[in-house]
mmCIF file of C-alpha atoms in Angstrom:
data_model
loop_
_atom_site.group_PDB
_atom_site.id
_atom_site.type_symbol
_atom_site.label_atom_id
_atom_site.label_comp_id
_atom_site.label_asym_id
_atom_site.label_seq_id
_atom_site.Cartn_x
_atom_site.Cartn_y
_atom_site.Cartn_z
ATOM 1 C CA UNK A 279 -26.280 53.094 34.116
ATOM 2 C CA UNK A 280 -28.968 55.695 34.840
ATOM 3 C CA UNK A 281 -29.827 58.622 32.574
ATOM 4 C CA UNK A 282 -28.392 60.982 35.178
ATOM 5 C CA UNK A 283 -25.113 59.080 35.199
ATOM 6 C CA UNK A 284 -24.911 59.166 31.416
ATOM 7 C CA UNK A 285 -25.620 62.898 31.410
ATOM 8 C CA UNK A 286 -22.951 63.499 34.049
ATOM 9 C CA UNK A 287 -20.406 61.389 32.135
ATOM 10 C CA UNK A 288 -21.143 63.273 28.913
ATOM 11 C CA UNK A 289 -20.765 66.624 30.646
ATOM 12 C CA UNK A 290 -17.453 65.610 32.178
ATOM 13 C CA UNK A 291 -16.214 64.501 28.748
ATOM 14 C CA UNK A 292 -16.724 67.902 27.110
ATOM 15 C CA UNK A 293 -16.197 70.328 29.992
ATOM 16 C CA UNK A 294 -13.141 72.538 30.267
ATOM 17 C CA UNK A 295 -11.838 72.306 26.704
ATOM 18 C CA UNK A 296 -11.008 75.611 24.958
ATOM 19 C CA UNK A 297 -13.221 77.084 22.269
ATOM 20 C CA UNK A 298 -10.426 76.762 19.703
ATOM 21 C CA UNK A 299 -10.477 73.003 20.203
ATOM 22 C CA UNK A 300 -14.172 72.806 19.473
ATOM 23 C CA UNK A 301 -13.763 74.708 16.195
ATOM 24 C CA UNK A 302 -10.981 72.318 15.233
ATOM 25 C CA UNK A 303 -13.208 69.399 16.313
ATOM 26 C CA UNK A 304 -16.007 70.834 14.158
ATOM 27 C CA UNK A 305 -13.704 71.040 11.157
ATOM 28 C CA UNK A 306 -12.751 67.392 11.694
ATOM 29 C CA UNK A 307 -16.392 66.336 11.845
ATOM 30 C CA UNK A 308 -17.283 68.326 8.708
ATOM 31 C CA UNK A 309 -14.300 66.828 6.913
ATOM 32 C CA UNK A 310 -15.211 63.257 7.859
ATOM 33 C CA UNK A 311 -18.869 63.755 6.980
ATOM 34 C CA UNK A 312 -17.674 64.399 3.436
ATOM 35 C CA UNK A 313 -14.812 61.913 3.366
ATOM 36 C CA UNK A 314 -15.924 58.859 1.433
ATOM 37 C CA UNK A 315 -14.171 58.749 -1.951
ATOM 38 C CA UNK A 316 -11.538 56.246 -0.804
ATOM 39 C CA UNK A 317 -14.271 53.885 0.426
ATOM 40 C CA UNK A 318 -15.749 53.617 -3.056
ATOM 41 C CA UNK A 319 -12.695 54.257 -5.231
ATOM 42 C CA UNK A 320 -11.868 50.586 -5.874
ATOM 43 C CA UNK A 321 -15.498 49.837 -6.705
ATOM 44 C CA UNK A 322 -15.650 52.926 -8.951
ATOM 45 C CA UNK A 323 -12.540 51.934 -10.886
ATOM 46 C CA UNK A 324 -13.591 48.305 -11.408
ATOM 47 C CA UNK A 325 -17.367 48.465 -11.881
ATOM 48 C CA UNK A 326 -17.816 51.963 -13.310
ATOM 49 C CA UNK A 327 -14.637 52.405 -15.347
ATOM 50 C CA UNK A 328 -13.956 48.773 -16.169
ATOM 51 C CA UNK A 329 -10.377 48.640 -14.879
ATOM 52 C CA UNK A 330 -8.924 45.470 -13.383
ATOM 53 C CA UNK A 331 -8.588 44.761 -9.682
ATOM 54 C CA UNK A 332 -4.815 45.004 -10.127
ATOM 55 C CA UNK A 333 -5.133 48.550 -11.463
ATOM 56 C CA UNK A 334 -7.506 49.518 -8.641
ATOM 57 C CA UNK A 335 -4.943 48.174 -6.191
ATOM 58 C CA UNK A 336 -2.196 50.157 -7.932
ATOM 59 C CA UNK A 337 -4.131 53.409 -7.541
ATOM 60 C CA UNK A 338 -4.779 52.642 -3.875
ATOM 61 C CA UNK A 339 -1.069 51.921 -3.477
ATOM 62 C CA UNK A 340 -0.149 55.272 -5.032
ATOM 63 C CA UNK A 341 -2.500 56.959 -2.574
ATOM 64 C CA UNK A 342 -0.623 55.145 0.190
ATOM 65 C CA UNK A 343 2.709 56.322 -1.242
ATOM 66 C CA UNK A 344 1.430 59.889 -1.118
ATOM 67 C CA UNK A 345 0.473 59.296 2.501
ATOM 68 C CA UNK A 346 3.977 58.074 3.368
ATOM 69 C CA UNK A 347 5.531 61.226 1.958
ATOM 70 C CA UNK A 348 2.861 63.485 3.439
ATOM 71 C CA UNK A 349 3.308 62.115 6.963
ATOM 72 C CA UNK A 350 6.872 63.428 6.957
ATOM 73 C CA UNK A 351 6.340 66.555 4.858
ATOM 74 C CA UNK A 352 3.260 67.649 6.797
ATOM 75 C CA UNK A 353 5.097 67.425 10.109
ATOM 76 C CA UNK A 354 8.023 69.504 8.833
ATOM 77 C CA UNK A 355 5.716 72.171 7.401
ATOM 78 C CA UNK A 356 3.634 72.317 10.586
ATOM 79 C CA UNK A 357 6.768 73.131 12.599
ATOM 80 C CA UNK A 358 8.467 75.443 10.103
ATOM 81 C CA UNK A 359 5.582 77.222 8.345
ATOM 82 C CA UNK A 360 2.868 76.849 10.969
ATOM 83 C CA UNK A 361 -0.046 74.593 11.843
ATOM 84 C CA UNK A 362 -2.794 76.746 10.330
ATOM 85 C CA UNK A 363 -1.249 77.385 6.886
ATOM 86 C CA UNK A 364 -0.260 73.727 6.592
ATOM 87 C CA UNK A 365 -3.776 72.623 7.496
ATOM 88 C CA UNK A 366 -5.407 75.122 5.139
ATOM 89 C CA UNK A 367 -3.078 74.288 2.271
ATOM 90 C CA UNK A 368 -3.653 70.558 2.679
ATOM 91 C CA UNK A 369 -7.422 70.930 2.807
ATOM 92 C CA UNK A 370 -7.577 73.216 -0.220
ATOM 93 C CA UNK A 371 -5.310 70.862 -2.160
ATOM 94 C CA UNK A 372 -7.465 67.889 -1.150
ATOM 95 C CA UNK A 373 -10.638 69.655 -2.291
ATOM 96 C CA UNK A 374 -9.103 70.492 -5.674
ATOM 97 C CA UNK A 375 -7.682 66.988 -6.157
ATOM 98 C CA UNK A 376 -10.972 65.223 -5.404
ATOM 99 C CA UNK A 377 -12.751 67.538 -7.849
ATOM 100 C CA UNK A 378 -10.202 66.661 -10.554
ATOM 101 C CA UNK A 379 -10.662 62.955 -9.832
ATOM 102 C CA UNK A 380 -14.344 63.337 -10.734
ATOM 103 C CA UNK A 381 -13.471 64.170 -14.338
ATOM 104 C CA UNK A 382 -10.284 62.272 -15.260
ATOM 105 C CA UNK A 383 -10.932 59.086 -17.219
ATOM 106 C CA UNK A 384 -7.645 57.692 -18.530
ATOM 107 C CA UNK A 385 -5.459 55.347 -16.444
ATOM 108 C CA UNK A 386 -2.363 57.547 -16.119
ATOM 109 C CA UNK A 387 -4.194 60.769 -15.084
ATOM 110 C CA UNK A 388 -6.267 58.786 -12.580
ATOM 111 C CA UNK A 389 -3.123 57.256 -11.078
ATOM 112 C CA UNK A 390 -1.352 60.633 -10.867
ATOM 113 C CA UNK A 391 -4.412 62.250 -9.297
ATOM 114 C CA UNK A 392 -4.651 59.393 -6.803
ATOM 115 C CA UNK A 393 -1.058 59.961 -5.710
ATOM 116 C CA UNK A 394 -1.759 63.703 -5.343
ATOM 117 C CA UNK A 395 -4.860 62.902 -3.298
ATOM 118 C CA UNK A 396 -2.873 60.716 -0.923
ATOM 119 C CA UNK A 397 -0.273 63.457 -0.570
ATOM 120 C CA UNK A 398 -2.782 66.258 0.043
ATOM 121 C CA UNK A 399 -5.235 64.421 2.300
ATOM 122 C CA UNK A 400 -2.564 63.091 4.662
ATOM 123 C CA UNK A 401 -0.499 66.275 4.982
ATOM 124 C CA UNK A 402 -3.074 67.775 7.351
ATOM 125 C CA UNK A 403 -2.817 65.060 10.007
ATOM 126 C CA UNK A 404 0.450 66.159 11.680
ATOM 127 C CA UNK A 405 -0.800 69.749 11.733
ATOM 128 C CA UNK A 406 -4.094 68.784 13.405
ATOM 129 C CA UNK A 407 -2.353 66.663 16.021
ATOM 130 C CA UNK A 408 0.213 69.372 16.759
ATOM 131 C CA UNK A 409 -2.485 72.047 16.992
ATOM 132 C CA UNK A 410 -4.512 70.015 19.477
ATOM 133 C CA UNK A 411 -1.424 69.493 21.615
ATOM 134 C CA UNK A 412 -0.759 73.253 21.429
ATOM 135 C CA UNK A 413 -4.197 74.495 22.468
ATOM 136 C CA UNK A 414 -5.291 71.836 24.987
ATOM 137 C CA UNK A 415 -3.825 71.576 28.487
ATOM 138 C CA UNK A 416 -1.640 68.484 29.034
ATOM 139 C CA UNK A 417 -4.083 67.014 31.542
ATOM 140 C CA UNK A 418 -6.937 67.330 28.989
ATOM 141 C CA UNK A 419 -5.169 66.037 25.888
ATOM 142 C CA UNK A 420 -6.221 62.411 26.217
ATOM 143 C CA UNK A 421 -9.849 63.468 26.479
ATOM 144 C CA UNK A 422 -9.489 65.880 23.558
ATOM 145 C CA UNK A 423 -7.961 63.258 21.287
ATOM 146 C CA UNK A 424 -10.680 60.841 22.366
ATOM 147 C CA UNK A 425 -13.386 63.278 21.305
ATOM 148 C CA UNK A 426 -11.594 63.895 18.017
ATOM 149 C CA UNK A 427 -11.361 60.138 17.367
ATOM 150 C CA UNK A 428 -15.070 59.858 18.121
ATOM 151 C CA UNK A 429 -15.819 62.638 15.598
ATOM 152 C CA UNK A 430 -13.750 60.868 12.942
ATOM 153 C CA UNK A 431 -15.691 57.638 13.321
ATOM 154 C CA UNK A 432 -19.065 59.344 13.633
ATOM 155 C CA UNK A 433 -18.423 61.236 10.416
ATOM 156 C CA UNK A 434 -17.237 58.083 8.685
ATOM 157 C CA UNK A 435 -20.295 56.105 9.776
ATOM 158 C CA UNK A 436 -22.724 58.782 8.563
ATOM 159 C CA UNK A 437 -20.908 59.467 5.300
ATOM 160 C CA UNK A 438 -20.630 55.771 4.439
ATOM 161 C CA UNK A 439 -24.417 55.471 4.507
ATOM 162 C CA UNK A 440 -25.476 58.507 2.506
ATOM 163 C CA UNK A 441 -22.469 58.391 0.183
ATOM 164 C CA UNK A 442 -23.418 54.907 -0.992
ATOM 165 C CA UNK A 443 -26.750 56.211 -2.239
ATOM 166 C CA UNK A 444 -25.104 59.341 -3.598
ATOM 167 C CA UNK A 445 -22.543 57.565 -5.756
ATOM 168 C CA UNK A 446 -25.205 55.062 -6.840
ATOM 169 C CA UNK A 447 -26.836 58.058 -8.527
ATOM 170 C CA UNK A 448 -23.601 59.604 -9.812
ATOM 171 C CA UNK A 449 -19.960 59.028 -8.896
ATOM 172 C CA UNK A 450 -19.102 62.435 -10.331
ATOM 173 C CA UNK A 451 -21.624 64.091 -8.035
ATOM 174 C CA UNK A 452 -20.261 62.121 -5.090
ATOM 175 C CA UNK A 453 -16.702 63.291 -5.756
ATOM 176 C CA UNK A 454 -17.856 66.894 -6.088
ATOM 177 C CA UNK A 455 -19.800 66.695 -2.824
ATOM 178 C CA UNK A 456 -16.656 65.506 -1.033
ATOM 179 C CA UNK A 457 -14.672 68.334 -2.630
ATOM 180 C CA UNK A 458 -17.276 70.830 -1.410
ATOM 181 C CA UNK A 459 -17.303 69.419 2.136
ATOM 182 C CA UNK A 460 -13.513 69.558 2.318
ATOM 183 C CA UNK A 461 -13.650 73.161 1.126
ATOM 184 C CA UNK A 462 -16.214 73.902 3.856
ATOM 185 C CA UNK A 463 -13.811 72.368 6.366
ATOM 186 C CA UNK A 464 -11.062 74.714 5.146
ATOM 187 C CA UNK A 465 -13.453 77.659 5.538
ATOM 188 C CA UNK A 466 -14.113 76.731 9.179
ATOM 189 C CA UNK A 467 -10.355 76.637 9.817
ATOM 190 C CA UNK A 468 -9.778 79.926 7.984
ATOM 191 C CA UNK A 469 -12.501 81.815 9.864
ATOM 192 C CA UNK A 470 -12.371 80.290 13.353
ATOM 193 C CA UNK A 471 -9.025 78.551 13.965
ATOM 194 C CA UNK A 472 -5.966 80.614 14.864
ATOM 195 C CA UNK A 473 -2.310 79.712 14.557
ATOM 196 C CA UNK A 474 -1.161 77.798 17.622
ATOM 197 C CA UNK A 475 2.522 77.159 16.949
ATOM 198 C CA UNK A 476 4.656 78.162 19.958
ATOM 199 C CA UNK A 477 6.562 81.384 19.418
ATOM 200 C CA UNK A 478 9.894 79.878 20.445
ATOM 201 C CA UNK A 479 11.683 76.882 18.997
ATOM 202 C CA UNK A 480 10.307 73.481 19.893
ATOM 203 C CA UNK A 481 13.805 72.207 20.782
ATOM 204 C CA UNK A 482 15.978 74.715 22.701
ATOM 205 C CA UNK A 483 19.099 75.832 20.886
ATOM 206 C CA UNK A 484 22.191 73.815 21.699
ATOM 207 C CA UNK A 485 20.287 70.683 22.757
ATOM 208 C CA UNK A 486 20.111 67.384 20.925
ATOM 209 C CA UNK A 487 18.173 64.213 21.469
ATOM 210 C CA UNK A 488 20.043 61.129 22.586
ATOM 211 C CA UNK A 489 17.654 59.078 20.438
ATOM 212 C CA UNK A 490 18.310 59.031 16.704
ATOM 213 C CA UNK A 491 16.524 57.222 13.900
ATOM 214 C CA UNK A 492 19.327 54.678 14.039
ATOM 215 C CA UNK A 493 18.481 54.087 17.695
ATOM 216 C CA UNK A 494 14.893 53.289 16.737
ATOM 217 C CA UNK A 495 15.856 50.970 13.885
ATOM 218 C CA UNK A 496 18.324 49.095 16.101
ATOM 219 C CA UNK A 497 15.672 48.503 18.778
ATOM 220 C CA UNK A 498 14.962 44.899 17.822
ATOM 221 C CA UNK A 499 11.975 44.374 20.091
ATOM 222 C CA UNK A 500 10.270 47.525 18.850
ATOM 223 C CA UNK A 501 10.981 46.731 15.199
ATOM 224 C CA UNK A 502 9.453 43.269 15.635
ATOM 225 C CA UNK A 503 6.322 45.008 16.911
ATOM 226 C CA UNK A 504 6.387 47.325 13.883
ATOM 227 C CA UNK A 505 6.610 44.303 11.592
ATOM 228 C CA UNK A 506 3.649 42.653 13.309
ATOM 229 C CA UNK A 507 1.708 45.904 13.049
ATOM 230 C CA UNK A 508 2.471 45.907 9.316
ATOM 231 C CA UNK A 509 0.963 42.432 8.930
ATOM 232 C CA UNK A 510 -2.187 43.494 10.787
ATOM 233 C CA UNK A 511 -2.447 46.575 8.573
ATOM 234 C CA UNK A 512 -2.040 44.489 5.401
ATOM 235 C CA UNK A 513 -5.093 42.468 6.401
ATOM 236 C CA UNK A 514 -7.080 45.488 7.541
ATOM 237 C CA UNK A 515 -6.438 47.388 4.285
ATOM 238 C CA UNK A 516 -8.537 44.808 2.464
ATOM 239 C CA UNK A 517 -11.563 46.598 3.941
ATOM 240 C CA UNK A 518 -11.081 49.314 1.299
ATOM 241 C CA UNK A 519 -9.825 47.134 -1.573
ATOM 242 C CA UNK A 520 -10.675 43.443 -1.440
ATOM 243 C CA UNK A 521 -14.017 43.710 0.343
ATOM 244 C CA UNK A 522 -15.705 46.315 -1.932
ATOM 245 C CA UNK A 523 -14.394 44.614 -5.087
ATOM 246 C CA UNK A 524 -15.719 41.213 -3.989
ATOM 247 C CA UNK A 525 -19.062 42.700 -2.998
ATOM 248 C CA UNK A 526 -19.297 44.388 -6.394
ATOM 249 C CA UNK A 527 -18.555 41.102 -8.152
ATOM 250 C CA UNK A 528 -21.283 39.459 -6.088
ATOM 251 C CA UNK A 529 -23.795 41.980 -7.439
ATOM 252 C CA UNK A 530 -24.082 44.339 -4.478
ATOM 253 C CA UNK A 531 -24.520 48.043 -5.194
ATOM 254 C CA UNK A 532 -22.415 50.945 -3.968
ATOM 255 C CA UNK A 533 -25.206 51.708 -1.490
ATOM 256 C CA UNK A 534 -24.836 48.196 -0.074
ATOM 257 C CA UNK A 535 -21.076 48.640 0.219
ATOM 258 C CA UNK A 536 -21.630 51.929 2.042
ATOM 259 C CA UNK A 537 -24.052 50.386 4.519
ATOM 260 C CA UNK A 538 -21.620 47.575 5.315
ATOM 261 C CA UNK A 539 -18.720 50.018 5.691
ATOM 262 C CA UNK A 540 -20.800 52.111 8.069
ATOM 263 C CA UNK A 541 -21.033 49.161 10.489
ATOM 264 C CA UNK A 542 -17.350 49.655 11.335
ATOM 265 C CA UNK A 543 -17.776 53.302 12.318
ATOM 266 C CA UNK A 544 -21.036 52.773 14.184
ATOM 267 C CA UNK A 545 -19.591 50.006 16.352
ATOM 268 C CA UNK A 546 -16.474 52.040 17.163
ATOM 269 C CA UNK A 547 -18.535 55.110 18.076
ATOM 270 C CA UNK A 548 -20.817 53.052 20.310
ATOM 271 C CA UNK A 549 -18.363 50.686 21.981
ATOM 272 C CA UNK A 550 -14.770 51.965 21.849
ATOM 273 C CA UNK A 551 -14.782 53.813 25.176
ATOM 274 C CA UNK A 552 -16.565 51.121 27.266
ATOM 275 C CA UNK A 553 -14.482 48.393 25.604
ATOM 276 C CA UNK A 554 -11.274 50.262 26.397
ATOM 277 C CA UNK A 555 -12.273 50.405 30.056
ATOM 278 C CA UNK A 556 -12.849 46.647 29.966
ATOM 279 C CA UNK A 557 -9.495 45.688 28.383
ATOM 280 C CA UNK A 558 -7.192 48.212 30.023
ATOM 281 C CA UNK A 559 -6.117 45.865 32.842
ATOM 282 C CA UNK A 560 -5.983 42.678 30.753
ATOM 283 C CA UNK A 561 -2.777 40.957 29.687
ATOM 284 C CA UNK A 562 -1.579 42.803 26.559
ATOM 285 C CA UNK A 563 -0.025 39.702 25.019
ATOM 286 C CA UNK A 564 -3.332 37.882 25.039
ATOM 287 C CA UNK A 565 -5.194 40.952 23.795
ATOM 288 C CA UNK A 566 -2.859 41.432 20.844
ATOM 289 C CA UNK A 567 -2.953 37.734 19.956
ATOM 290 C CA UNK A 568 -6.743 37.482 20.204
ATOM 291 C CA UNK A 569 -7.291 40.729 18.291
ATOM 292 C CA UNK A 570 -5.005 39.561 15.474
ATOM 293 C CA UNK A 571 -7.023 36.372 15.171
ATOM 294 C CA UNK A 572 -10.284 38.326 15.166
ATOM 295 C CA UNK A 573 -9.004 40.576 12.374
ATOM 296 C CA UNK A 574 -7.463 37.804 10.280
ATOM 297 C CA UNK A 575 -10.272 35.273 10.609
ATOM 298 C CA UNK A 576 -12.892 38.021 10.550
ATOM 299 C CA UNK A 577 -11.830 38.892 7.012
ATOM 300 C CA UNK A 578 -11.514 35.180 6.183
ATOM 301 C CA UNK A 579 -15.199 34.720 7.034
ATOM 302 C CA UNK A 580 -15.998 36.848 3.974
ATOM 303 C CA UNK A 581 -15.462 33.672 1.919
ATOM 304 C CA UNK A 582 -18.697 32.343 3.438
ATOM 305 C CA UNK A 583 -20.753 35.547 3.192
ATOM 306 C CA UNK A 584 -24.072 35.509 1.379
ATOM 307 C CA UNK A 585 -26.834 38.032 2.114
ATOM 308 C CA UNK A 586 -25.931 41.639 2.965
ATOM 309 C CA UNK A 587 -26.585 41.025 6.668
ATOM 310 C CA UNK A 588 -23.824 38.408 6.796
ATOM 311 C CA UNK A 589 -21.324 40.945 5.447
ATOM 312 C CA UNK A 590 -22.382 43.326 8.223
ATOM 313 C CA UNK A 591 -21.860 40.613 10.857
ATOM 314 C CA UNK A 592 -18.419 39.806 9.453
ATOM 315 C CA UNK A 593 -17.432 43.484 9.585
ATOM 316 C CA UNK A 594 -18.503 43.486 13.234
ATOM 317 C CA UNK A 595 -16.069 40.615 13.941
ATOM 318 C CA UNK A 596 -12.950 42.308 12.560
ATOM 319 C CA UNK A 597 -14.051 45.670 13.944
ATOM 320 C CA UNK A 598 -13.989 44.142 17.425
ATOM 321 C CA UNK A 599 -10.448 42.988 16.712
ATOM 322 C CA UNK A 600 -9.499 46.493 15.553
ATOM 323 C CA UNK A 601 -10.938 48.043 18.706
ATOM 324 C CA UNK A 602 -8.861 45.742 20.921
ATOM 325 C CA UNK A 603 -5.685 45.835 18.837
ATOM 326 C CA UNK A 604 -5.348 49.588 18.278
ATOM 327 C CA UNK A 605 -5.409 50.799 21.906
ATOM 328 C CA UNK A 606 -3.269 47.919 23.151
ATOM 329 C CA UNK A 607 -0.643 48.569 20.479
ATOM 330 C CA UNK A 608 -0.659 52.260 21.394
ATOM 331 C CA UNK A 609 0.105 51.332 24.978
ATOM 332 C CA UNK A 610 2.919 49.057 23.797
ATOM 333 C CA UNK A 611 4.496 51.832 21.707
ATOM 334 C CA UNK A 612 4.355 54.172 24.701
ATOM 335 C CA UNK A 613 6.081 51.554 26.850
ATOM 336 C CA UNK A 614 8.871 50.733 24.407
ATOM 337 C CA UNK A 615 9.644 54.357 23.434
ATOM 338 C CA UNK A 616 11.987 56.422 25.622
ATOM 339 C CA UNK A 617 10.528 59.817 26.529
ATOM 340 C CA UNK A 618 13.032 61.755 24.423
ATOM 341 C CA UNK A 619 12.370 59.580 21.364
ATOM 342 C CA UNK A 620 8.588 59.245 21.307
ATOM 343 C CA UNK A 621 8.224 61.231 18.105
ATOM 344 C CA UNK A 622 10.630 59.046 16.149
ATOM 345 C CA UNK A 623 9.180 55.844 17.578
ATOM 346 C CA UNK A 624 5.640 56.954 16.781
ATOM 347 C CA UNK A 625 6.715 57.947 13.275
ATOM 348 C CA UNK A 626 8.216 54.525 12.555
ATOM 349 C CA UNK A 627 5.138 52.830 14.006
ATOM 350 C CA UNK A 628 2.848 54.955 11.818
ATOM 351 C CA UNK A 629 4.963 54.125 8.797
ATOM 352 C CA UNK A 630 3.991 50.460 9.232
ATOM 353 C CA UNK A 631 0.431 51.387 8.291
ATOM 354 C CA UNK A 632 1.571 53.625 5.443
ATOM 355 C CA UNK A 633 3.751 50.819 4.100
ATOM 356 C CA UNK A 634 0.780 48.462 4.267
ATOM 357 C CA UNK A 635 -1.262 50.973 2.285
ATOM 358 C CA UNK A 636 1.436 50.698 -0.399
ATOM 359 C CA UNK A 637 1.749 46.908 -0.454
ATOM 360 C CA UNK A 638 -1.678 45.546 0.415
ATOM 361 C CA UNK A 639 -3.835 47.056 -2.389
ATOM 362 C CA UNK A 640 -1.830 45.745 -5.383
ATOM 363 C CA UNK A 641 -1.188 42.458 -3.572
ATOM 364 C CA UNK A 642 -4.884 42.017 -2.858
ATOM 365 C CA UNK A 643 -5.817 42.966 -6.406
ATOM 366 C CA UNK A 644 -3.266 40.518 -7.824
ATOM 367 C CA UNK A 645 -4.578 37.664 -5.664
ATOM 368 C CA UNK A 646 -8.159 38.425 -6.705
ATOM 369 C CA UNK A 647 -7.300 38.505 -10.403
ATOM 370 C CA UNK A 648 -4.953 35.519 -10.464
ATOM 371 C CA UNK A 649 -6.270 33.144 -7.797
ATOM 372 C CA UNK A 650 -9.693 34.356 -6.684
ATOM 373 C CA UNK A 651 -11.322 35.701 -3.553
ATOM 374 C CA UNK A 652 -11.017 32.435 -1.658
ATOM 375 C CA UNK A 653 -7.234 32.640 -1.639
ATOM 376 C CA UNK A 654 -7.339 36.284 -0.553
ATOM 377 C CA UNK A 655 -9.434 35.485 2.503
ATOM 378 C CA UNK A 656 -7.340 32.391 3.279
ATOM 379 C CA UNK A 657 -4.256 34.622 3.178
ATOM 380 C CA UNK A 658 -5.888 36.969 5.687
ATOM 381 C CA UNK A 659 -6.421 34.045 8.050
ATOM 382 C CA UNK A 660 -2.806 32.947 7.635
ATOM 383 C CA UNK A 661 -1.454 36.438 8.331
ATOM 384 C CA UNK A 662 -3.713 36.728 11.374
ATOM 385 C CA UNK A 663 -2.353 33.460 12.722
ATOM 386 C CA UNK A 664 1.283 34.436 12.145
ATOM 387 C CA UNK A 665 0.717 37.847 13.733
ATOM 388 C CA UNK A 666 -1.030 36.366 16.778
ATOM 389 C CA UNK A 667 1.859 33.969 17.338
ATOM 390 C CA UNK A 668 4.368 36.772 16.881
ATOM 391 C CA UNK A 669 2.667 39.015 19.424
ATOM 392 C CA UNK A 670 2.474 36.156 21.904
ATOM 393 C CA UNK A 671 6.201 35.425 21.613
ATOM 394 C CA UNK A 672 7.101 39.131 21.721
ATOM 395 C CA UNK A 673 5.094 39.820 24.859
ATOM 396 C CA UNK A 674 6.248 36.636 26.596
ATOM 397 C CA UNK A 675 9.814 37.826 26.020
ATOM 398 C CA UNK A 676 9.200 41.174 27.708
ATOM 399 C CA UNK A 677 10.097 41.558 31.387
ATOM 400 C CA UNK A 678 7.049 41.373 33.648
ATOM 401 C CA UNK A 679 7.641 44.934 34.848
ATOM 402 C CA UNK A 680 7.474 46.328 31.313
ATOM 403 C CA UNK A 681 4.603 44.080 30.298
ATOM 404 C CA UNK A 682 2.429 45.350 33.127
ATOM 405 C CA UNK A 683 3.153 48.939 32.082
ATOM 406 C CA UNK A 684 1.276 48.453 28.795
ATOM 407 C CA UNK A 685 -2.004 50.105 29.721
ATOM 408 C CA UNK A 686 -4.488 50.290 26.902
ATOM 409 C CA UNK A 687 -5.601 53.750 25.870
ATOM 410 C CA UNK A 688 -7.758 55.036 22.996
ATOM 411 C CA UNK A 689 -5.855 54.893 19.681
ATOM 412 C CA UNK A 690 -5.118 58.625 19.621
ATOM 413 C CA UNK A 691 -3.287 58.771 22.997
ATOM 414 C CA UNK A 692 0.231 58.232 21.615
ATOM 415 C CA UNK A 693 -0.382 60.999 19.088
ATOM 416 C CA UNK A 694 -0.552 63.651 21.773
ATOM 417 C CA UNK A 695 2.784 62.831 23.356
ATOM 418 C CA UNK A 696 5.497 65.375 22.647
ATOM 419 C CA UNK A 697 8.036 64.382 20.024
#
């Protein structure tokens, strides 16, 4: 592709979006540039504070529990109180909680602060997604969410690199820097972002949805997909628990862990859009099966890692699986969900990842402490195999008409659909 073509493609990607979106996009980028505590928390608790891997997993699980509650609470507050106050409150609470985490030392206060961090940091997500849907025209929402997803991964990639060196000097300083960046994000929202909640009720008075939560839970095919998504998420969560702990035990520094973690974000930023164009017309059953194997066996390869470069190559393997799995699953959710029940279906699907954030950290820590890293990585391979087989059977059982409707889209596409 020529330079002129690249310039034209870049211009088309950013043209026509409202100024309010770009301020919200800027706040997302600032937030992600300073969002790195969770990447190093397990390593901090085990190597710096001397806690066990089981305890580190427990704290990560409590953060996940806070995220489960926040995903529901944040959505309710965004609709009832407003997008802007919910977003501001969540960001201010996150800044304060991270600052507190820099100074607590005892197990119980750390655990309580971790739960509060999970609650505060996840409460902003429904508000951001609702605000983007409010201020961006329907025909531009996919592009807007794509740019926001790109900002998230760009910020993560950059922060993973410099944060590793920062916390190598002082974990306390690293936590305070994140608190300051989150506060700066709140300042951008306070000064530049206006309330976007529609003046009228979201659902007209006297109308009800024909889809209830019971409808979602009784949809057997969809719930099987949710279960398979949970298994994928259990494996993927080891990127923030099992992987940093094992690298620490192998003698790698926090800077090394940060460099390896940055590989994930860099690859997504560079390849997600062209890869999505490549896979969008491929058979979704094969894509989901292959991606599950890449994720499961990608993590399993960690058992054979040696020098730092091999860890980076292994991260590249499961990142490729993530990049294929996420957009294809989003297309599957959109296909299985009726239009009037997309919000509930998306909520249950999202809960599969929140549930994994609860279960996977203590499970991974327990396996590491009781059986060793080899069994953890073997378990990842086993789960990847089971998930791949499950996706294959699920998609083979779908009617051809529905199966061909699963068109891959960037992972944020489902988020912009109206509830």
